[in-house]
CSV table of C-alpha atoms and ligand atoms in Angstrom, one decimal:
chain,number,residue,atom,x,y,z
A,675,MET,CA,-30.4,-19.8,44.0
A,676,SER,CA,-32.2,-17.8,40.9
A,677,GLU,CA,-29.8,-15.4,38.8
A,678,ASN,CA,-29.9,-11.6,39.7
A,679,GLU,CA,-28.2,-8.4,38.4
A,680,ASN,CA,-25.3,-9.1,40.5
A,681,SER,CA,-24.7,-12.9,39.8
A,682,PRO,CA,-22.0,-13.9,37.8
A,683,LYS,CA,-22.7,-14.2,34.4
A,684,THR,CA,-23.5,-18.4,33.5
A,685,LEU,CA,-20.1,-19.2,31.9
A,686,ARG,CA,-20.9,-21.3,28.7
A,687,ARG,CA,-18.5,-21.1,26.3
A,688,ILE,CA,-14.9,-19.8,26.3
A,689,GLY,CA,-12.2,-19.4,24.0
A,690,VAL,CA,-8.4,-20.3,24.3
A,691,LEU,CA,-5.4,-18.6,22.3
A,692,THR,CA,-1.7,-18.6,22.3
A,693,SER,CA,0.6,-15.9,21.2
A,694,GLY,CA,3.6,-14.0,20.6
A,695,GLY,CA,6.8,-16.3,20.6
A,696,ASP,CA,6.1,-20.1,21.7
A,697,ALA,CA,7.4,-21.1,24.7
A,698,PRO,CA,7.3,-24.9,26.2
A,699,GLY,CA,4.5,-25.4,28.6
A,700,MET,CA,2.0,-23.3,26.4
A,701,ASN,CA,0.5,-26.8,25.9
A,702,ALA,CA,0.2,-27.6,29.5
A,703,ALA,CA,-1.6,-24.3,30.0
A,704,VAL,CA,-3.9,-25.2,26.8
A,705,ARG,CA,-4.8,-28.5,28.6
A,706,ALA,CA,-5.7,-26.7,32.0
A,707,VAL,CA,-8.1,-24.4,30.3
A,708,VAL,CA,-9.8,-27.1,28.7
A,709,ARG,CA,-9.8,-29.7,31.0
A,710,GLU,CA,-11.1,-27.1,33.8
A,711,ALA,CA,-13.8,-25.7,31.3
A,712,LEU,CA,-15.0,-29.0,30.5
A,713,THR,CA,-15.0,-29.9,34.2
A,714,ASN,CA,-17.4,-26.9,34.8
A,715,ASP,CA,-19.4,-27.9,31.7
A,716,VAL,CA,-18.2,-25.2,30.1
A,717,GLU,CA,-17.5,-25.1,26.1
A,718,CYS,CA,-14.0,-24.9,25.0
A,719,VAL,CA,-12.9,-23.0,21.8
A,720,GLY,CA,-9.3,-23.1,20.7
A,721,ILE,CA,-8.5,-20.7,18.6
A,722,ARG,CA,-5.5,-20.8,15.8
A,723,ARG,CA,-2.6,-18.6,15.4
A,724,GLY,CA,-3.0,-16.0,18.2
A,725,TYR,CA,-4.8,-12.6,17.1
A,726,ASN,CA,-4.7,-13.6,13.5
A,727,GLY,CA,-6.6,-16.4,13.9
A,728,LEU,CA,-9.1,-14.8,16.0
A,729,ILE,CA,-9.8,-12.2,13.3
A,730,ARG,CA,-9.9,-14.8,10.9
A,731,GLY,CA,-12.2,-16.9,12.6
A,732,ASP,CA,-9.9,-19.9,12.7
A,733,TYR,CA,-11.2,-22.3,15.7
A,734,TYR,CA,-12.4,-25.4,16.5
A,735,LEU,CA,-14.4,-27.0,19.7
A,736,MET,CA,-12.1,-28.4,21.8
A,737,HIS,CA,-12.9,-31.6,23.5
A,738,GLY,CA,-11.0,-33.4,26.2
A,739,GLN,CA,-9.4,-36.0,23.8
A,740,GLU,CA,-7.9,-32.8,22.2
A,741,VAL,CA,-5.2,-32.0,25.1
A,742,SER,CA,-4.9,-35.7,25.6
A,743,HIS,CA,-1.0,-36.3,25.8
A,744,ILE,CA,0.3,-32.5,25.1
A,745,LEU,CA,1.3,-31.7,28.1
A,746,SER,CA,4.6,-33.0,27.9
A,747,ARG,CA,5.1,-31.2,24.4
A,748,GLY,CA,6.7,-28.3,23.5
A,749,GLY,CA,5.6,-25.5,21.0
A,750,THR,CA,1.9,-24.9,21.3
A,751,VAL,CA,-0.9,-27.2,19.5
A,752,LEU,CA,-2.9,-24.0,18.7
A,753,TYR,CA,0.1,-22.6,16.6
A,754,THR,CA,1.3,-19.1,17.4
A,755,ALA,CA,1.7,-15.8,15.5
A,756,ARG,CA,2.3,-12.1,15.9
A,757,SER,CA,-0.6,-10.2,14.3
A,758,ASP,CA,-0.1,-6.6,12.7
A,759,GLU,CA,-3.5,-6.8,11.4
A,760,PHE,CA,-4.6,-6.9,15.4
A,761,MET,CA,-2.7,-3.6,16.1
A,762,THR,CA,-5.4,-1.3,14.3
A,763,PRO,CA,-8.3,-0.4,15.1
A,764,GLU,CA,-10.3,-2.4,12.1
A,765,GLY,CA,-8.4,-5.8,13.1
A,766,ARG,CA,-9.5,-5.7,16.8
A,767,GLN,CA,-13.0,-4.8,15.5
A,768,LYS,CA,-13.3,-8.0,13.5
A,769,ALA,CA,-11.8,-10.1,16.6
A,770,VAL,CA,-14.5,-8.7,18.7
A,771,ASP,CA,-17.3,-9.4,15.9
A,772,VAL,CA,-15.6,-13.2,16.0
A,773,CYS,CA,-15.8,-13.0,19.8
A,774,ARG,CA,-19.5,-12.4,19.7
A,775,PHE,CA,-20.3,-14.8,16.7
A,776,LEU,CA,-18.6,-17.7,19.0
A,777,GLY,CA,-20.5,-16.2,21.7
A,778,LEU,CA,-17.6,-16.3,23.9
A,779,ASP,CA,-18.3,-15.2,27.7
A,780,GLY,CA,-14.6,-14.7,28.1
A,781,LEU,CA,-11.1,-15.2,26.4
A,782,VAL,CA,-8.0,-16.9,27.7
A,783,THR,CA,-4.8,-15.3,26.3
A,784,ILE,CA,-1.8,-17.4,26.9
A,785,GLY,CA,1.6,-15.4,26.1
A,786,GLY,CA,3.8,-12.1,26.8
A,787,ASP,CA,3.4,-8.7,27.3
A,788,GLY,CA,2.3,-7.8,23.9
A,789,THR,CA,-0.5,-10.2,24.2
A,790,PHE,CA,-1.6,-8.8,27.3
A,791,ARG,CA,-2.0,-5.2,25.7
A,792,GLY,CA,-4.2,-6.8,22.8
A,793,ALA,CA,-6.1,-8.6,25.6
A,794,LEU,CA,-6.6,-5.3,27.2
A,795,GLU,CA,-7.8,-3.4,24.1
A,796,LEU,CA,-10.2,-6.4,23.6
A,797,SER,CA,-11.4,-6.0,27.1
A,798,ARG,CA,-12.3,-2.3,26.7
A,799,LEU,CA,-14.3,-3.6,23.5
A,800,GLY,CA,-16.3,-5.2,26.1
A,801,VAL,CA,-14.6,-8.9,25.7
A,802,PRO,CA,-14.0,-10.9,29.0
A,803,VAL,CA,-10.4,-11.4,29.2
A,804,VAL,CA,-7.5,-13.7,31.3
A,805,GLY,CA,-4.1,-13.6,30.5
A,806,VAL,CA,-1.8,-16.4,31.4
A,807,PRO,CA,1.9,-15.2,30.8
A,808,ALA,CA,4.2,-17.5,29.0
A,809,THR,CA,7.5,-16.5,27.4
A,810,ILE,CA,10.8,-18.0,27.9
A,811,ASP,CA,11.9,-14.2,28.5
A,812,ASN,CA,10.5,-13.9,32.0
A,813,ASP,CA,9.9,-10.1,31.5
A,814,VAL,CA,6.3,-9.7,32.4
A,815,GLY,CA,5.9,-7.5,35.0
A,816,CYS,CA,3.5,-8.7,37.1
A,817,SER,CA,4.5,-12.0,37.5
A,818,ASN,CA,7.8,-13.3,39.0
A,819,TYR,CA,8.1,-16.0,36.6
A,820,THR,CA,6.5,-16.6,33.3
A,821,ILE,CA,5.8,-20.4,31.4
A,822,GLY,CA,8.7,-21.5,29.6
A,823,PHE,CA,11.7,-19.4,31.1
A,824,ASP,CA,12.9,-22.7,33.1
A,825,THR,CA,12.7,-25.0,30.1
A,826,ALA,CA,14.7,-22.2,28.1
A,827,CYS,CA,17.6,-21.9,30.7
A,828,ASN,CA,18.0,-25.7,31.1
A,829,THR,CA,18.3,-25.9,27.1
A,830,ALA,CA,20.9,-23.1,27.0
A,831,ILE,CA,22.2,-24.8,29.9
A,832,GLU,CA,23.0,-27.7,28.2
A,833,CYS,CA,24.1,-26.3,24.9
A,834,VAL,CA,26.8,-24.1,26.9
A,835,ASP,CA,28.1,-27.3,28.6
A,836,ARG,CA,28.5,-28.7,25.1
A,837,LEU,CA,30.0,-25.6,24.1
A,838,ARG,CA,32.3,-25.6,27.1
A,839,ASP,CA,33.7,-28.9,26.6
A,840,THR,CA,35.2,-28.1,23.2
A,841,MET,CA,36.1,-24.6,24.3
A,842,SER,CA,38.1,-26.4,27.2
A,843,SER,CA,39.8,-29.0,24.9
A,844,HIS,CA,40.7,-26.3,22.3
A,845,GLU,CA,41.7,-23.5,24.8
A,846,ARG,CA,39.3,-21.1,23.6
A,847,CYS,CA,37.2,-17.9,24.3
A,848,SER,CA,33.7,-18.7,23.5
A,849,ILE,CA,30.9,-15.8,23.2
A,850,VAL,CA,27.1,-17.6,23.6
A,851,GLU,CA,24.4,-15.5,22.7
A,852,VAL,CA,20.7,-16.5,24.5
A,853,MET,CA,17.4,-14.5,24.0
A,854,GLY,CA,15.6,-12.5,26.0
A,855,ARG,CA,14.6,-9.3,23.9
A,856,ARG,CA,15.3,-6.7,26.0
A,857,ALA,CA,15.7,-8.3,29.2
A,858,GLY,CA,18.6,-10.2,30.7
A,859,PHE,CA,17.2,-12.7,32.9
A,860,LEU,CA,17.9,-15.8,30.6
A,861,ALA,CA,21.2,-14.4,30.5
A,862,LEU,CA,21.7,-14.2,34.0
A,863,TYR,CA,20.3,-17.6,35.0
A,864,VAL,CA,22.4,-19.2,32.5
A,865,GLY,CA,25.4,-16.8,33.2
A,866,ILE,CA,25.2,-17.9,36.8
A,867,SER,CA,24.5,-21.8,36.1
A,868,VAL,CA,27.3,-22.6,33.6
A,869,GLY,CA,29.9,-20.2,35.8
A,870,ALA,CA,30.6,-17.6,33.1
A,871,THR,CA,33.5,-15.6,32.9
A,872,ALA,CA,31.2,-12.3,31.8
A,873,VAL,CA,27.6,-11.9,31.4
A,874,LEU,CA,26.4,-8.8,29.6
A,875,ILE,CA,22.8,-7.8,30.4
A,876,PRO,CA,20.8,-4.9,28.7
A,877,GLU,CA,20.0,-4.0,32.0
A,878,ARG,CA,23.6,-2.4,33.1
A,879,ASP,CA,25.6,0.4,31.5
A,880,LEU,CA,28.3,-1.5,30.2
A,881,ASP,CA,31.8,-0.4,29.7
A,882,PHE,CA,34.1,-2.8,27.2
A,883,GLU,CA,37.5,-2.6,29.1
A,884,LYS,CA,35.8,-3.3,32.4
A,885,ASP,CA,33.1,-5.9,31.5
A,886,VAL,CA,34.1,-7.9,28.4
A,887,ILE,CA,38.4,-7.3,28.8
A,888,GLU,CA,38.9,-7.3,32.4
A,889,PRO,CA,36.8,-10.5,33.4
A,890,ILE,CA,39.5,-12.3,30.6
A,891,ARG,CA,42.4,-11.1,31.6
A,892,GLU,CA,41.4,-11.9,35.3
A,893,ALA,CA,40.6,-15.4,34.4
A,894,LYS,CA,43.4,-16.0,32.4
A,895,PHE,CA,45.8,-14.4,35.1
A,896,VAL,CA,44.6,-17.2,37.6
A,897,GLY,CA,45.2,-19.9,35.2
A,898,ASN,CA,42.0,-20.1,33.2
A,899,THR,CA,42.6,-21.3,29.7
A,900,HIS,CA,39.3,-21.2,28.4
A,901,PHE,CA,36.7,-18.2,28.6
A,902,MET,CA,32.9,-18.7,28.3
A,903,LEU,CA,30.9,-15.2,27.5
A,904,VAL,CA,27.2,-15.1,28.0
A,905,VAL,CA,25.3,-12.1,26.1
A,906,ALA,CA,22.0,-11.4,26.3
A,907,GLU,CA,20.5,-10.4,22.9
A,908,GLY,CA,19.3,-7.0,24.0
A,909,VAL,CA,22.7,-5.7,24.5
A,910,CYS,CA,23.4,-5.6,20.9
A,911,MET,CA,19.7,-4.4,20.0
A,912,ASP,CA,20.6,-1.7,22.1
A,913,GLU,CA,23.8,-1.4,20.7
A,914,LYS,CA,25.4,-1.1,24.5
A,915,PHE,CA,29.3,-0.8,23.1
A,916,PRO,CA,28.9,1.8,20.3
A,917,GLY,CA,29.6,0.3,16.9
A,918,VAL,CA,28.4,-3.2,18.1
A,919,HIS,CA,25.4,-4.4,16.5
A,920,THR,CA,25.9,-8.2,17.0
A,921,VAL,CA,27.7,-10.6,18.7
A,922,PHE,CA,30.1,-11.3,15.5
A,923,ASP,CA,31.1,-7.5,15.9
A,924,LEU,CA,31.7,-8.0,19.5
A,925,GLY,CA,33.7,-11.2,18.4
A,926,ASN,CA,36.1,-9.0,16.3
A,927,LYS,CA,36.3,-6.3,18.8
A,928,ILE,CA,37.6,-8.7,21.3
A,929,GLN,CA,40.1,-10.1,18.4
A,930,ARG,CA,41.3,-6.5,18.1
A,931,GLU,CA,41.7,-5.7,21.6
A,932,ILE,CA,43.7,-9.1,23.1
A,933,GLY,CA,44.4,-10.9,19.8
A,934,MET,CA,42.3,-13.7,20.9
A,935,LYS,CA,39.4,-15.1,18.4
A,936,PRO,CA,36.2,-16.0,20.1
A,937,THR,CA,33.9,-18.2,18.6
A,938,VAL,CA,30.5,-17.0,18.6
A,939,THR,CA,27.4,-18.6,19.2
A,940,VAL,CA,23.7,-17.2,18.6
A,941,LEU,CA,21.3,-20.4,20.3
A,942,GLY,CA,18.3,-18.6,18.7
A,943,HIS,CA,15.5,-20.7,18.2
A,944,LEU,CA,16.9,-23.6,19.7
A,945,GLN,CA,16.1,-22.2,23.3
A,946,ARG,CA,12.7,-22.3,22.4
A,947,GLY,CA,11.9,-25.8,21.7
A,948,GLY,CA,12.0,-29.1,23.7
A,949,LYS,CA,10.2,-31.0,26.7
A,950,PRO,CA,8.9,-28.2,29.3
A,951,THR,CA,10.3,-29.1,32.8
A,952,ALA,CA,8.7,-30.0,35.6
A,953,ARG,CA,8.5,-26.4,37.0
A,954,ASP,CA,6.9,-25.1,33.4
A,955,ARG,CA,4.4,-28.1,33.6
A,956,GLU,CA,3.3,-27.6,37.0
A,957,THR,CA,3.2,-23.9,36.7
A,958,ALA,CA,1.3,-24.0,33.7
A,959,SER,CA,-1.3,-26.3,34.6
A,960,ARG,CA,-2.2,-24.0,37.8
A,961,MET,CA,-2.2,-20.9,36.0
A,962,GLY,CA,-4.5,-22.3,33.4
A,963,TYR,CA,-6.6,-23.7,36.1
A,964,ARG,CA,-6.9,-20.5,37.9
A,965,ALA,CA,-7.7,-18.6,34.6
A,966,VAL,CA,-10.8,-20.9,34.0
A,967,LYS,CA,-11.5,-20.4,38.1
A,968,ALA,CA,-11.4,-16.7,37.7
A,969,LEU,CA,-13.5,-16.6,35.0
A,970,ALA,CA,-16.5,-19.4,36.3
A,971,GLU,CA,-16.8,-17.4,39.5
A,972,GLY,CA,-17.2,-13.9,37.8
A,973,ARG,CA,-13.6,-12.3,37.7
A,974,TYR,CA,-12.0,-11.0,34.7
A,975,ASN,CA,-9.8,-8.8,33.0
A,976,LEU,CA,-7.1,-9.8,34.8
A,977,ILE,CA,-3.6,-11.5,34.6
A,978,ILE,CA,-2.8,-14.5,36.3
A,979,GLY,CA,0.7,-14.3,38.0
A,980,THR,CA,3.0,-15.8,40.3
A,981,GLN,CA,4.0,-13.9,43.1
A,982,LYS,CA,6.4,-15.0,46.0
A,983,GLY,CA,5.4,-18.4,44.5
A,984,LYS,CA,1.6,-17.7,44.7
A,985,ILE,CA,-0.7,-17.4,41.9
A,986,GLU,CA,-2.3,-13.7,42.2
A,987,GLU,CA,-5.2,-12.5,40.1
A,988,ILE,CA,-4.0,-8.7,38.8
A,989,PRO,CA,-6.3,-6.2,36.9
A,990,ILE,CA,-4.9,-5.9,33.7
A,991,GLU,CA,-4.2,-2.4,33.5
A,992,GLU,CA,-2.6,-2.6,36.8
A,993,ALA,CA,-0.7,-5.6,35.9
A,994,LEU,CA,0.7,-3.4,32.4
A,995,GLU,CA,1.9,-1.0,34.7
A,996,MET,CA,4.0,-3.1,36.8
A,997,LYS,CA,7.7,-3.0,36.3
A,998,LYS,CA,10.1,-5.7,37.1
A,999,THR,CA,13.9,-5.8,36.3
A,1000,VAL,CA,16.9,-8.4,37.0
A,1001,GLN,CA,17.9,-8.7,40.7
A,1002,MET,CA,21.1,-7.0,40.6
A,1003,GLU,CA,22.8,-9.1,43.1
A,1004,ARG,CA,22.4,-12.2,41.5
A,1005,TYR,CA,24.7,-10.1,38.8
A,1006,TYR,CA,27.3,-9.4,41.7
A,1007,MET,CA,27.1,-12.9,43.1
A,1008,LEU,CA,28.2,-14.2,40.0
A,1009,HIS,CA,31.2,-12.1,39.8
A,1010,ASP,CA,32.1,-13.0,43.2
A,1011,LEU,CA,31.5,-16.7,42.6
A,1012,GLN,CA,34.4,-16.5,40.2
A,1013,ASN,CA,37.9,-17.7,40.3
A,1014,ARG,CA,39.4,-14.2,40.5
A,1015,VAL,CA,42.5,-12.2,41.2
A,1016,PRO,CA,41.7,-11.7,45.4
A,1017,ARG,CA,40.8,-8.3,45.7
A,1018,ASN,CA,43.9,-7.3,47.9
A,1019,LEU,CA,46.0,-8.4,44.7
A,1020,ARG,CA,44.2,-6.4,42.3
B,1060,ATP,P1,7.2,-12.5,23.9
B,1060,ATP,O1,7.1,-12.2,24.7
B,1060,ATP,O2,7.2,-14.4,23.4
B,1060,ATP,O3,7.3,-11.9,22.1
B,1060,ATP,P2,4.6,-11.4,23.2
B,1060,ATP,O4,3.2,-11.2,23.7
B,1060,ATP,O5,4.9,-10.3,24.0
B,1060,ATP,O6,5.3,-12.6,23.7
B,1060,ATP,P3,4.1,-9.9,20.7
B,1060,ATP,O7,4.8,-10.1,19.4
B,1060,ATP,O8,5.1,-8.3,21.7
B,1060,ATP,O9,4.8,-10.9,21.8
B,1060,ATP,O10,2.7,-9.6,20.7
B,1060,ATP,C1,2.0,-10.6,20.4
B,1060,ATP,C2,0.6,-9.7,19.5
B,1060,ATP,O11,0.1,-8.8,20.5
B,1060,ATP,C3,1.2,-8.8,18.5
B,1060,ATP,O12,1.5,-9.6,17.4
B,1060,ATP,C4,-0.2,-7.7,18.5
B,1060,ATP,O13,-0.8,-8.6,17.2
B,1060,ATP,C5,-0.5,-8.0,19.9
B,1060,ATP,N1,0.1,-6.7,20.5
B,1060,ATP,C6,1.0,-6.2,20.9
B,1060,ATP,N2,1.1,-5.1,21.8
B,1060,ATP,C7,-0.7,-4.7,21.4
B,1060,ATP,C8,-0.5,-3.4,21.7
B,1060,ATP,N3,-0.4,-2.2,22.1
B,1060,ATP,N4,-2.1,-3.3,21.1
B,1060,ATP,C9,-2.7,-4.4,20.6
B,1060,ATP,N5,-2.1,-5.4,20.4
B,1060,ATP,C10,-0.9,-5.4,20.6
């Protein structure tokens, strides 16, 4: 069959990059992109260090060999970065020039919301893009799930379980801050999974007495001797309690109120690393595979998302308009599942 104007352009060469914060499973996505490209006789150029690398022409041709044995590794073999230069029209024009120089018929960008905003700008300058959501924050509106979230939850849970052993032995109160930027998904899932005394997420209006002190008092009343508060980093970022800028401030405030000095642990970057879980490897493989399938079949300027467990292709502009928020019923469930004073005795 001969090609005509309406036939999808034959895909000869694509690029792939990882951008924003690293997330476990990014490597599995890169592997899927490279392997599916090669299976379709399409060359794949790996761009190092996200949009910074694109601007600087930091790339290499990837062979099947390059992605052997990376499926199980955390981080990203392509390195990742945040790029201020790409935020400027001049920077983006340089990136487009490099895409043209390399003869890229498409670019797969693996990252979070910011990465996709960058991809949208590239698409407006004529570069066909497909985004694959990978961020431990799970805060991409168009996708129920983002690569890395499950691994980060499991890592945080393991850390909190360890902390609990020592907290219960010393009968103390512990505050654990988990990542998530301005989203509380990670904190909520971790809180439910460790049976936290209270979970503080930025999606809620918070009241110090009701959301922090009361749960501790109640837990004490029913006989608990140690208390675990899981706090999303966005709570302090957004100063949900006036004058509380860090979890350490929160610890001091609790001490002033009830005389018990909590130990404070910020899990920080510990949550980002580690071997991806089965869920992250499998989801990343499916998303990376689908990204190349879409490009090969002439569909681009979209994000590959999961909706109700199925992989979907969402036009990028529409995808960036979509919002999602934590499921509040999970939050209320967490409270109902605690060892609490029965309602009629409160
Ligand atoms: P994570 O959720 O892990 O932080 P992310 O992709 O949201 O990942 P960002 O730092 O927000 O991470 O974005 C990655 C890069 O995308 C930025 O460093 C910047 O170069 C580019 N970018 C972000 N927002 C825009 C925008 N509005 N226009 C153009 N480029 C953008």
